[in-house]
Amino acid sequence: MPQSSPYKISVLTGISIVVANMVGTGVFTSLGFQIVDIKSGFALLMLWAVGGVVALCGALSYGELAAALPRSGGEYHYLSRIYHPAVGFLSGWVSATVGFAAPTALAAMALGKYAGSVWPGLPPLLLPVAVVLALTAVHATSRQAGSRLQVLVTAVKVLVLVAFIGVGLVVAVPQPLSFAPTKLATQELLSPAFAVSLVFVSYAYSGWNAAVYATGEVHEPQRTLPRILLTGTALVMALYVALNFVFLYSTSLAKLEGQAEVGFIAGTQLFGVAGGRLMGGLIAALLVSTISAMIFAGPRIVQVMGEDLPPLRPLAHLSPAGIPVRAMLLQTGLTLLFIVTATFEQVLLYAGFVLNLFTFLTVLGLFVLRWRQPALPRPYRAWGYPVTPLLFLALSAWTLWFIIHDKPTESLYGLLTVLAGLVPYALSRRRT
């Protein structure tokens, strides 16, 4: 029987979803590539601080949109209301087909790789597939159980990171690296290498907007969503800066430079070979939280699209527990396809362009909505407007330009992916 009073997502669960979506593979892999061109400890930490400020500016902007347009669906809902239903559909098309399924697969395969450092004989596909299926089963069965699981695994993730930071500061042998704002550091802050590295940092911070996809299931969303977005993003910013400080404080730049498994290398440096293997296992466990959050958030976009477009109506179906199980199974099927075929890395390369494009359009929509509908009730207004959204737009525009300039082929494929969404949109409108 349908529940008379559906379980609503609390502030704590919402913050857990944001934190879990953000803290994934990026923070454990990016630093090694940043060190190739940046050698100042101050500049390297400022990368993560600036990236966090930009993410906070995005969260402030999304907070106002979520309060003014309180409905699940994220960018799909906002862009449909602000610009045109076709723009919203294309955003939902990208998110539904690539935006959540591919990063979920990436996190699952990273989990398998780190777990392999603890159990070398483990089949590479067994654990990623099993974890995705198990988490889908939990989230498809009960919203309350899924919310509790999300809070639990995210709490474990945060506690492990805090413990690693604290213990690392105590046992580390300090490296000869200056964290003072020297002349060299200032020069590196203004260098092209710093700007390029911000692209990778922005990937590590992606996911700060995760809670808006389930707005309709959040308790008092107009009041609580801004708090969820800002608290979750600020918490991750603090963790990222502290974690990267420990990496740099404990491990030489020569060992980290150009390496992807930064967490494993730092863990080995701090705690020996056995400790490094343990760190690999812990990182694998932490990624369960990321996979869980993406499995929860992504299907809500497809659900809202199904509510609006008759051809997709079956995907809007809710279970007696109020869960979009069919949309969730669709995303899980795509995730497993990416895991098995291992082609998701190419997908992520070109998907990065279109995902940045739609985030840019959404924050720009804050200005458009204020201009077109000044009388629209806004229970929350973006702090620092118009400076904060403009700062976000400036960095996003630079990132888009860099991707187009440096990755023209992937950018073209990304645009083709967007244009391909016009076909099902046109068919759905005809049927409507």
CSV table of C-alpha atoms in Angstrom, one decimal, residues 9 12-25 95 99-105 107-108 111 131-140 143 145-155 157-158 206-215 217 228 232 236 284-301 323-324 327-328 331-332 335:
chain,number,residue,atom,x,y,z
A,9,ILE,CA,15.0,13.8,3.1
A,12,LEU,CA,21.6,15.7,7.4
A,13,THR,CA,20.8,13.3,4.6
A,14,GLY,CA,20.9,16.2,2.0
A,15,ILE,CA,24.4,17.2,3.3
A,16,SER,CA,25.5,13.6,3.1
A,17,ILE,CA,24.4,13.4,-0.5
A,18,VAL,CA,26.3,16.6,-1.4
A,19,VAL,CA,29.5,15.4,0.4
A,20,ALA,CA,29.3,11.9,-1.0
A,21,ASN,CA,28.9,13.2,-4.6
A,22,MET,CA,31.8,15.5,-4.2
A,23,VAL,CA,34.4,13.4,-2.4
A,24,GLY,CA,35.3,10.8,-5.0
A,25,THR,CA,38.2,10.0,-7.2
A,95,SER,CA,22.5,13.9,-17.4
A,99,GLY,CA,26.2,12.6,-16.5
A,100,PHE,CA,25.5,10.2,-13.7
A,101,ALA,CA,26.0,6.7,-15.2
A,102,ALA,CA,29.5,7.3,-16.4
A,103,PRO,CA,30.9,8.9,-13.1
A,104,THR,CA,29.2,6.1,-11.1
A,105,ALA,CA,31.0,3.6,-13.3
A,107,ALA,CA,33.9,5.5,-9.1
A,108,ALA,CA,33.0,1.8,-9.1
A,111,LEU,CA,36.9,1.1,-6.0
A,131,VAL,CA,28.6,-2.9,-5.2
A,132,VAL,CA,26.5,-1.1,-7.8
A,133,LEU,CA,23.8,-3.9,-7.7
A,134,ALA,CA,23.7,-4.0,-3.9
A,135,LEU,CA,23.3,-0.2,-3.5
A,136,THR,CA,20.7,-0.1,-6.2
A,137,ALA,CA,18.7,-2.8,-4.4
A,138,VAL,CA,18.8,-0.7,-1.1
A,139,HIS,CA,17.8,2.6,-2.8
A,140,ALA,CA,15.1,0.9,-4.8
A,143,ARG,CA,13.8,5.7,0.7
A,145,ALA,CA,16.8,2.8,4.4
A,146,GLY,CA,18.6,4.4,1.5
A,147,SER,CA,18.8,7.8,3.4
A,148,ARG,CA,20.1,6.1,6.5
A,149,LEU,CA,22.7,4.1,4.5
A,150,GLN,CA,23.8,7.4,2.8
A,151,VAL,CA,24.3,9.1,6.1
A,152,LEU,CA,26.2,6.2,7.6
A,153,VAL,CA,28.6,5.6,4.7
A,154,THR,CA,29.2,9.4,4.3
A,155,ALA,CA,29.9,9.7,8.1
A,157,LYS,CA,34.0,8.7,4.8
A,158,VAL,CA,34.4,12.0,6.7
A,206,SER,CA,31.8,18.6,-9.0
A,207,GLY,CA,28.7,17.3,-7.2
A,208,TRP,CA,28.1,20.3,-5.0
A,209,ASN,CA,24.7,20.6,-6.7
A,210,ALA,CA,23.6,17.0,-6.1
A,211,ALA,CA,20.8,17.7,-3.7
A,212,VAL,CA,18.8,19.8,-6.1
A,213,TYR,CA,18.0,16.7,-8.2
A,214,ALA,CA,15.8,15.5,-5.4
A,215,THR,CA,14.2,18.8,-4.3
A,217,GLU,CA,11.8,14.8,-1.7
A,228,ILE,CA,22.3,21.8,2.5
A,232,GLY,CA,28.0,20.4,2.3
A,236,VAL,CA,34.3,19.4,1.5
A,284,ALA,CA,37.9,1.8,-1.9
A,285,ALA,CA,35.4,1.8,1.1
A,286,LEU,CA,35.0,5.6,0.8
A,287,LEU,CA,34.0,5.3,-2.8
A,288,VAL,CA,30.9,3.3,-1.7
A,289,SER,CA,29.5,6.5,-0.4
A,290,THR,CA,30.1,8.3,-3.8
A,291,ILE,CA,28.5,5.4,-5.8
A,292,SER,CA,25.5,5.4,-3.4
A,293,ALA,CA,24.8,9.1,-3.7
A,294,MET,CA,24.9,9.0,-7.6
A,295,ILE,CA,22.6,6.0,-7.7
A,296,PHE,CA,20.2,8.0,-5.5
A,297,ALA,CA,20.3,11.4,-7.2
A,298,GLY,CA,20.5,10.6,-11.0
A,299,PRO,CA,17.1,8.8,-11.5
A,300,ARG,CA,15.3,11.8,-10.1
A,301,ILE,CA,16.1,13.7,-13.3
A,323,ILE,CA,10.9,5.7,-5.4
A,324,PRO,CA,11.5,6.0,-9.2
A,327,ALA,CA,14.5,5.3,-13.8
A,328,MET,CA,17.0,3.9,-11.2
A,331,GLN,CA,20.7,4.3,-14.8
A,332,THR,CA,22.1,1.1,-13.2
A,335,THR,CA,26.4,2.1,-15.4
